[in-house]
Structures are given as C-alpha cells and as structure tokens.
Short mmCIF file of C-alpha atoms in Angstrom, two decimals:
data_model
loop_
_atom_site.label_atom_id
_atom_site.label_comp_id
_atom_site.label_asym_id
_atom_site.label_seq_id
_atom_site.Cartn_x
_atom_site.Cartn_y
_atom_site.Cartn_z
CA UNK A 1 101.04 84.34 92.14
CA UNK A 2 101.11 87.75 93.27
CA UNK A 3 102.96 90.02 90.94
CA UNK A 4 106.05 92.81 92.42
CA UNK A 5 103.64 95.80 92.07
CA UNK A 6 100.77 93.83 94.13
CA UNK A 7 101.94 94.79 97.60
CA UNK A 8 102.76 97.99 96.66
CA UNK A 9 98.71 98.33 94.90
CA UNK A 10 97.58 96.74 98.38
CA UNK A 11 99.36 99.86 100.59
CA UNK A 12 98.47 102.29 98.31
CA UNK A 13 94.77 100.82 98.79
CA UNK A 14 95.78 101.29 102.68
CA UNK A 15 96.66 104.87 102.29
CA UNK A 16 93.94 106.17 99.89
CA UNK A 17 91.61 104.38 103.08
CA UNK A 18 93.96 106.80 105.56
CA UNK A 19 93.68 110.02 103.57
CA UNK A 20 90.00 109.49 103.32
CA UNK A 21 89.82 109.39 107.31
CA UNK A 22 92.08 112.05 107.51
CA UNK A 23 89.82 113.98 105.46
CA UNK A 24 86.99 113.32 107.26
CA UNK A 25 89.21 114.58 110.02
CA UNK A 26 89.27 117.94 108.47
CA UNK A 27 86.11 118.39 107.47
CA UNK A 28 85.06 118.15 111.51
CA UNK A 29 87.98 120.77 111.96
CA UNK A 30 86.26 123.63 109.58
CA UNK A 31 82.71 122.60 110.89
CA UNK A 32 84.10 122.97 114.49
CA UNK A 33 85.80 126.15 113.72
CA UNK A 34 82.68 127.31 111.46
CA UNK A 35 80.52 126.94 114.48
CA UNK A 36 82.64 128.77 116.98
CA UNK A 37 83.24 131.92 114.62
CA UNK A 38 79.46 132.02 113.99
CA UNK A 39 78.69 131.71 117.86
CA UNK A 40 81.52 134.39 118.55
CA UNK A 41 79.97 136.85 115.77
CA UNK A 42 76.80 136.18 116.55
CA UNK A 43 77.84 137.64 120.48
CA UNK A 44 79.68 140.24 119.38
CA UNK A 45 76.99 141.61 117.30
CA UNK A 46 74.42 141.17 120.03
CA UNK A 47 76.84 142.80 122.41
CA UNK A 48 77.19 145.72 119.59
CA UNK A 49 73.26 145.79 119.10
CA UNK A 50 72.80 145.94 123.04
CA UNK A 51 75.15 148.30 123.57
CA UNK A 52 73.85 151.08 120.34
CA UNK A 53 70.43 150.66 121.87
CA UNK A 54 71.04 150.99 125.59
CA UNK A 55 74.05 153.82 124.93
CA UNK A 56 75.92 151.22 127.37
CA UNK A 57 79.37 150.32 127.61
CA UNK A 58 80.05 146.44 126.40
CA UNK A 59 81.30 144.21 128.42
CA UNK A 60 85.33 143.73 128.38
CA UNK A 61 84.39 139.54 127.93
CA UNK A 62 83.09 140.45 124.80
CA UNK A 63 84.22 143.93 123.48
CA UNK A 64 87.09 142.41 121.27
CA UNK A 65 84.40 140.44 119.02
CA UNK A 66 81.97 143.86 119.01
CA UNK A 67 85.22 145.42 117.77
CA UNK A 68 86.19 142.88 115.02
CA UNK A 69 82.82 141.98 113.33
CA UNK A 70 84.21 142.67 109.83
CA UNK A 71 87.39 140.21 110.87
CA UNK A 72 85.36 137.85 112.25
CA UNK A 73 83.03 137.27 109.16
CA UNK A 74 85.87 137.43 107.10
CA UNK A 75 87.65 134.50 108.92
CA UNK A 76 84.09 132.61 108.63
CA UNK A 77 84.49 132.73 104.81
CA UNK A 78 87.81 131.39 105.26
CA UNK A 79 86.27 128.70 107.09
CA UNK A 80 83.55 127.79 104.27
CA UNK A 81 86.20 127.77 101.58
CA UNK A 82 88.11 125.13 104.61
CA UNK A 83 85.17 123.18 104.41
CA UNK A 84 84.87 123.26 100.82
CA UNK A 85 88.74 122.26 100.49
CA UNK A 86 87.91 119.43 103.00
CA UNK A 87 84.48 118.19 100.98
CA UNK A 88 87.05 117.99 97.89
CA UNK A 89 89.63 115.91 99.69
CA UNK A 90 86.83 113.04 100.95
CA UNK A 91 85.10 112.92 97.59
CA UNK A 92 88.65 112.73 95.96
CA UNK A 93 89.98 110.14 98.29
CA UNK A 94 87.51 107.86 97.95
CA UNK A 95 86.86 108.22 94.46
CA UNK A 96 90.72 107.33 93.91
CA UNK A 97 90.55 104.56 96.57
CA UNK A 98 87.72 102.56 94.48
CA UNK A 99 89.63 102.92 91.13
CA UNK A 100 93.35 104.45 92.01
CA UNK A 101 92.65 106.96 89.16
CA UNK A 102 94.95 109.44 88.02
CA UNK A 103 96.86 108.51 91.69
CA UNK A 104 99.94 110.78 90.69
CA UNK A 105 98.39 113.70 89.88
CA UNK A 106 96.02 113.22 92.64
CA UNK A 107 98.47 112.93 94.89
CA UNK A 108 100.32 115.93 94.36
CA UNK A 109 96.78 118.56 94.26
CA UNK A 110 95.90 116.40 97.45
CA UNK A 111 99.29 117.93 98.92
CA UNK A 112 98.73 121.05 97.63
CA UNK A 113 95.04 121.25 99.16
CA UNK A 114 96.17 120.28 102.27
CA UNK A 115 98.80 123.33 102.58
CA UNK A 116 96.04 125.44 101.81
CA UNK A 117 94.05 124.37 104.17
CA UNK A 118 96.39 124.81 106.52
CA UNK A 119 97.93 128.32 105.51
CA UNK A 120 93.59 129.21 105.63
CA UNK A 121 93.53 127.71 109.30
CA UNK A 122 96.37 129.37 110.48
CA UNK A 123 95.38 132.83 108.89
CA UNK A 124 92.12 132.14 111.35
CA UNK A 125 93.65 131.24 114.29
CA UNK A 126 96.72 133.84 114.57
CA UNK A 127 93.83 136.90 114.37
CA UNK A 128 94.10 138.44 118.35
CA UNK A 129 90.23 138.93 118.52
CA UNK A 130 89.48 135.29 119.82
CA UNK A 131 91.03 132.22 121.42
CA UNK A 132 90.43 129.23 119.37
CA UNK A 133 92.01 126.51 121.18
CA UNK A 134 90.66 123.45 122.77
CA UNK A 135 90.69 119.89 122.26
CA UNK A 136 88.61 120.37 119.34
CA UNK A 137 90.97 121.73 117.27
CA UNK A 138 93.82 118.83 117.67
CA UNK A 139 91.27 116.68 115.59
CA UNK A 140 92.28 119.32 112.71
CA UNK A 141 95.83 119.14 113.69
CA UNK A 142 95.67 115.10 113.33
CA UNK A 143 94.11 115.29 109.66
CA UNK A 144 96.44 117.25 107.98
CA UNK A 145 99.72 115.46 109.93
CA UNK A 146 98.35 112.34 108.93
CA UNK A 147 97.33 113.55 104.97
CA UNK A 148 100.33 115.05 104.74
CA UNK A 149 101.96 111.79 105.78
CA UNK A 150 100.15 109.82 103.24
CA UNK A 151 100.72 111.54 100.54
CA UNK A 152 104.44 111.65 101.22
CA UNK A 153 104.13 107.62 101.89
CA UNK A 154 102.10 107.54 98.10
CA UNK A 155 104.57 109.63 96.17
CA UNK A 156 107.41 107.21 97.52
CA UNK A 157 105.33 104.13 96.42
CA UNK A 158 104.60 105.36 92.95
CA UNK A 159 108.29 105.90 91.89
CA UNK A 160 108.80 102.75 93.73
CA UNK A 161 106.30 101.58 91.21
CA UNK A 162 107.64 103.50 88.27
CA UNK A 163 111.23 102.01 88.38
CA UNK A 164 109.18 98.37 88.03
CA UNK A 165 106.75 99.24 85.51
CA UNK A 166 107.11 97.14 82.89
CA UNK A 167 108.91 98.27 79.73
CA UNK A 168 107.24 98.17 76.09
CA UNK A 169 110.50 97.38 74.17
CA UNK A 170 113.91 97.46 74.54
CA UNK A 171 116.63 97.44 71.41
CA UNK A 172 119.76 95.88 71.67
CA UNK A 173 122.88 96.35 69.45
CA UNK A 174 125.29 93.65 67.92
CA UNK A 175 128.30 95.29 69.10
CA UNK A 176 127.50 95.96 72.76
CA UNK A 177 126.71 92.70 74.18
CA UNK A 178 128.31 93.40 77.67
CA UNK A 179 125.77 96.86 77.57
CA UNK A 180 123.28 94.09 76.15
CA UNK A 181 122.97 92.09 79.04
CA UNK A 182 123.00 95.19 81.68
CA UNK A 183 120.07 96.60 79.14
CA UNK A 184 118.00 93.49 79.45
CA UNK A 185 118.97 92.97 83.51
CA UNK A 186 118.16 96.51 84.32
CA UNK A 187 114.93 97.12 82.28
CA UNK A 188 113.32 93.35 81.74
CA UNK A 189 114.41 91.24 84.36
CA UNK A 190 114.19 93.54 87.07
CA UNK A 191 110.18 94.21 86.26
CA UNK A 192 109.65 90.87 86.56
CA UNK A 193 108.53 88.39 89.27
CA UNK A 194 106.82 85.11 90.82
CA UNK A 195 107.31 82.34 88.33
CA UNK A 196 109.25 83.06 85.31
CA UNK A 197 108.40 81.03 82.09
CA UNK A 198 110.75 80.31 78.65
CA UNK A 199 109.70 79.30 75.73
CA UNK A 200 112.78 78.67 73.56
CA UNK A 201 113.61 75.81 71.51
CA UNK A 202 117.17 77.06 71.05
CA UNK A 203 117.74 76.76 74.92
CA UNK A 204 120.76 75.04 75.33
CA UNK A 205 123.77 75.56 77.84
CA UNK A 206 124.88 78.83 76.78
CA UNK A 207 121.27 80.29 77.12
CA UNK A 208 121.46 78.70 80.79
CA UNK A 209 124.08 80.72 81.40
CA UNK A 210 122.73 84.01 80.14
CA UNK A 211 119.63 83.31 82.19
CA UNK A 212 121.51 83.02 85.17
CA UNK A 213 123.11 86.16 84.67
CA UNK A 214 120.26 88.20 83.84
CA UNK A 215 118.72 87.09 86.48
CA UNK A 216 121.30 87.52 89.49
CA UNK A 217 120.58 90.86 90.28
CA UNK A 218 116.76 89.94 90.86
CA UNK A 219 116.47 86.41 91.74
CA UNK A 220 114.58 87.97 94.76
CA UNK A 221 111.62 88.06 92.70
CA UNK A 222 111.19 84.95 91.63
CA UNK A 223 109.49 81.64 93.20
CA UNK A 224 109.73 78.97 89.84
CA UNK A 225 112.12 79.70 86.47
CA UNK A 226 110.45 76.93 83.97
CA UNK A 227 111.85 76.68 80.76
CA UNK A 228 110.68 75.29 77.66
CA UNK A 229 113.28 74.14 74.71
CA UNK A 230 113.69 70.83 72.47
CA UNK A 231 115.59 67.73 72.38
CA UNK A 232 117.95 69.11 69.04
CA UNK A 233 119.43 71.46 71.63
CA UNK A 234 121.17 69.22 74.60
CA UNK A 235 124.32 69.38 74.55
CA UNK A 236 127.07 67.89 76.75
CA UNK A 237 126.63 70.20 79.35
CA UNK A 238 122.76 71.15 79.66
CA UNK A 239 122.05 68.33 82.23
CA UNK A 240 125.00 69.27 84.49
CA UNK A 241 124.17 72.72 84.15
CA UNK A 242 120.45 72.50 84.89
CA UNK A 243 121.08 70.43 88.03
CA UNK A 244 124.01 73.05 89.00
CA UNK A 245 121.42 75.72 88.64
CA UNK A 246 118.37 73.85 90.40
CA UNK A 247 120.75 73.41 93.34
CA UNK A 248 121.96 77.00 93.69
CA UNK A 249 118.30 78.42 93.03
CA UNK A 250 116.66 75.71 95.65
CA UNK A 251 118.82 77.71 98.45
CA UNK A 252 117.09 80.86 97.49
CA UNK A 253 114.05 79.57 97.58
CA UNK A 254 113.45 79.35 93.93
CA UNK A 255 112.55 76.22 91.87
CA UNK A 256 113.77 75.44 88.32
CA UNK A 257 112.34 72.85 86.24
CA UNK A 258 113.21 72.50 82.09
CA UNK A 259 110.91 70.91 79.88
CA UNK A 260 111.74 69.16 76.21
CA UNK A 261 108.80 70.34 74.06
CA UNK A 262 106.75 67.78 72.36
CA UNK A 263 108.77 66.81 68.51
CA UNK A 264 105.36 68.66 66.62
CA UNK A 265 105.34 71.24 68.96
CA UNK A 266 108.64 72.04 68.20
CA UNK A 267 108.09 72.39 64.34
CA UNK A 268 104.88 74.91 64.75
CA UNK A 269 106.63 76.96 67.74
CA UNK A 270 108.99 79.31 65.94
CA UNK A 271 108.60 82.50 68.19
CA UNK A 272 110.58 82.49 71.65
CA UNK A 273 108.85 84.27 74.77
CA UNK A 274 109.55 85.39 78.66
CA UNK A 275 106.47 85.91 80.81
CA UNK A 276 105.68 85.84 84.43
CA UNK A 277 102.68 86.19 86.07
CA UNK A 278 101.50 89.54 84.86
CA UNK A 279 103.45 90.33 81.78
CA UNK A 280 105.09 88.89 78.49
CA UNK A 281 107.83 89.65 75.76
CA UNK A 282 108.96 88.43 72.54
CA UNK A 283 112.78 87.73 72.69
CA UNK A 284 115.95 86.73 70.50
CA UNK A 285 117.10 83.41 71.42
CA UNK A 286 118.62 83.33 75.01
CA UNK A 287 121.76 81.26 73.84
CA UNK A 288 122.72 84.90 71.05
CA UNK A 289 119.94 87.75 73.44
CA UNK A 290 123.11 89.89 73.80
CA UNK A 291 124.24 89.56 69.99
CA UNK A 292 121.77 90.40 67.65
CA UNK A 293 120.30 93.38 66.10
CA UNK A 294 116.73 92.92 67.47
CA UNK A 295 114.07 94.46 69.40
CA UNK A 296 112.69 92.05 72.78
CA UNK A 297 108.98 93.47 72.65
CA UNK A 298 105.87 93.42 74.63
CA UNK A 299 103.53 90.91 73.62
CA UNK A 300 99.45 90.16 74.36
CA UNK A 301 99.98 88.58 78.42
CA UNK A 302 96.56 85.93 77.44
CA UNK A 303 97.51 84.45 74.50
CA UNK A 304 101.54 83.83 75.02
CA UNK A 305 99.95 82.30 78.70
CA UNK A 306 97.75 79.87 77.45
CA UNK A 307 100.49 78.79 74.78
CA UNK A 308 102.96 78.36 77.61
CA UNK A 309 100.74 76.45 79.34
CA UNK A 310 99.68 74.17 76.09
CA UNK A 311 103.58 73.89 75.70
CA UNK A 312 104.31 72.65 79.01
CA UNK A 313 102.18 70.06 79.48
CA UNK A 314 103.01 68.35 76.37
CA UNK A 315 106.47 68.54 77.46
CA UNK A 316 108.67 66.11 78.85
CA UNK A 317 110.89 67.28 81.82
CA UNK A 318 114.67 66.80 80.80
CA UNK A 319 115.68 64.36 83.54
CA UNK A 320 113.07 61.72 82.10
CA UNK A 321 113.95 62.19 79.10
CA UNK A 322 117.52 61.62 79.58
CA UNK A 323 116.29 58.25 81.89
CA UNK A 324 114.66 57.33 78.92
CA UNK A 325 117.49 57.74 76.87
CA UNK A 326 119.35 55.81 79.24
CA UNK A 327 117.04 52.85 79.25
CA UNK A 328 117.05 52.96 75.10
CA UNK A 329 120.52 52.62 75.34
CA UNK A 330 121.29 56.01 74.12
CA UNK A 331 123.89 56.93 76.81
CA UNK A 332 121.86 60.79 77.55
CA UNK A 333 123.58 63.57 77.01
CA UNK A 334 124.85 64.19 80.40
#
C-alpha cells in the first residue's frame, strides 16, 4: 500500500524530469545566442579589417558591430559562462532525478542559477549594438518560465513533505492528557497512512475510544485499522464498540477488523506497537497513551512488521470468538 509521501516522491520524480528538459531548453538558448554573437563579431571585425585596409567607409548594416567589438566579445563570455550555468543545471537535474539527492538544497541553487542566467541573458540582449530577437530566443524564454515553475512546484512539495515526515519520538506528560492526545494526533497520527496496525494486549473499550479520536483528524489516510489485543481485555462494551466503529469507518471507506491474540502469544508479547505501511512506534497502552510519563518512540519498520504479521494470523477475530463463546455457553461479552 502506497504510503502519504508516495505521490508526492512520484511528482517530484515528474518535476526533476521537467527541470531537466527545461534545462536542456537553456542550454540551446546560450548555444543559439553563442552562435549569433560569434557570427555578428566575426562581421564586424571583417567589416573593421576591410575598411583599415581599403581606407573605406563601413557599411551603415554593419558599422554598429565594427564599433562595439570589445562589447560584443564581452557579451560572448557572458554567453559561455550561460552555457556553463546551463551544463550545471542538466547534469544537476538528472543526477537528482535518479536519486532525489540533497533535493532541498538543490532546489534552492537550481533557483538561484536560473536568475543568473537570466540577469546574464538580459545584460546581453538590452546592449543597443545588435537585435537579438527571433523565434530562437523564445526557446530560452520557455526554459527558465518553466524551471522557475518547477522549482517553485518542488519547494511547495517538500514542506508538504516536511509537515508528514515521520517523527522520531514524542514525550508525553501525566498531567496534560487533553495536550496528550493533540501531541500524539498532530505529530503521530497525522504521518501516518494506508493500513494502520495495533498490537496491544491491553486494548479494550477505552483504548477504542482513544483510537478513534486520534485518528479523526486523519482518517483520510487510512484504508484498514487492524488491531491486535487479548481475550483478558473484553469488556462489556468492546463488541458494541468495535461494530459501532466498523460501521462509521466502512462509510469512509476504511475497514476495521480486531483480532484476540493467540493465549501464548499473549504471555511472550509484552511491548505494544503502531505501524503502517512505511513506519513503526513503540507506544504506552492505548486504553492510559494520554496518562503516563512515557516516551512513544520510533522503532526498526522490519522486525515490528513481521511480528505483526506472526501476531495476526495466530489470532482469532473477535466476532468468532464471541460465536464461540456463545456456542460454549459462555453468554460473550457483548
């Protein structure tokens, strides 16, 4: 299941692919401007040569480059140093596309690069001695509009990214529960997505409730909660409660499905955890998260996974076990 950062990975995959075009874009802009400075010098000293040797006056079509050599081959060194900028932006752009290296740093120089290309272009074109225009020089125009564009697009995305990456520990303090819960919805919950998985065997009605609070403001994100607790903790309002909560997810879209662990499972499994697809914590029990003096804290993703997954299929989902209680003659718990 694709993760809340994946689409955002994808575009910025889409716009490293742009800027690389639009790069490519400006390196044909110095080349084309390169190549009409050094035909324009190249006349104008002709016409200066010509006109030394023969004592002749030059002609008016190309007096004003005889009369601005030094300008002229000034503005072709802006041109190389263009070119150079534009070489720098490709090989940087596609580098960072492959491997999305260093992408925030990148893409503030790749801004930075761009305006100096620009400033050096318009330093060339506003000299008097020569008319530069054309259809040519649009292609230049298009490359830095659309660079410009994607790097304003990429800085967007990465502190879109930023407010979801996911957080390394969070402390909570016994006598702020309320600030507790708006901690752990704000800075857990709201980095995570696709399925969510529990693994608490101290799950019991109040933790159902705490789950559904920390998880109103981002229920968005999620396609399956599963939860994973044990038998010792049903009380008499867990199965109302569960089916309350299936029913109110399944118009969101979202599935819910709670799990008794297995009796020895229960014994050996002493820490409780929250993953999703991409990332996993170690947490106080969900029934007390808000009220005790703990840290929740980032755990190895691999390793809580393939316990979750152990977990769960040794588990028993609570509505069989409750018509299995039912058939014992045990009443359930419902």
């Amino acid at each position: 299941m694709a993760t809340l950062a994946d689409p955002l990975r994808r575009k910025n995959s889409i716009a490293l692919l742009i800027l690389t075009f639009s790069s490519l874009l400006l390196i044909f802009g110095s080349v084309y401007l390169l190549e009409e400075l050094s035909v324009i010098y190249g006349v104008g000293v002709g016409a200066a040569v010509q006109a030394y040797g023969d004592n002749s006056v030059i002609n008016s079509t190309v007096a004003t480059a005889a009369t601005n050599l030094t300008t002229i081959h000034y503005s072709m060194l802006e041109t190389y140093i263009m070119l150079a900028v534009a070489l720098g932006l490709t090989a940087a752009a596609f580098t960072n596309e492959r491997g999305q290296v260093y992408l925030t740093s990148y893409v503030r120089l790749n801004a930075a690069l761009v305006i100096v290309y620009t400033l050096l272009m318009y330093l060339i074109l506003s000299e008097s001695y020569v008319n530069l225009g054309g259809i040519y020089i649009y292609v230049a125009y298009a490359g830095i509009a659309i660079c410009l564009a994607a790097d304003v697009y990429l800085e967007y995305s990465l502190r879109q990214q930023m407010q979801h990456r996911p957080v390394s520990s969070i402390s909570l303090d016994p006598t702020k529960p309320f600030s507790n819960i708006l901690a752990i919805q704000d800075s857990l919950f709201s980095t995570m997505s696709g399925n969510l998985r529990i693994v608490d065997k101290h799950f019991n009605s109040t933790a159902l409730e705490n789950l559904h609070r920390l998880t109103s403001k981002s229920l968005g994100s999620f396609t399956e909660m599963m939860v994973l607790t044990s038998s010792e903790m049903l009380d008499s309002e867990m199965g109302k409660g569960v089916a309350d909560f299936r029913s109110e997810l399944a118009r969101s879209g979202i599935g819910l499905e709670v799990r008794l662990m297995n009796e020895s499972d229960v014994v050996d499994q002493h820490e409780r955890m929250i993953l999703d697809d991409s990332v996993a914590y170690k947490v106080p029990p969900l029934n007390i998260i808000n009220r005790r003096s703990e840290h929740i804290t980032r755990i190895g993703y691999r390793e809580a996974r393939r316990r979750f997954d152990y977990l769960y299929q040794r588990g028993i989902k609570i509505e069989n076990y409750f018509e299995k209680q039912a058939r014992n003659g045990n009443g359930g718990l419902q």
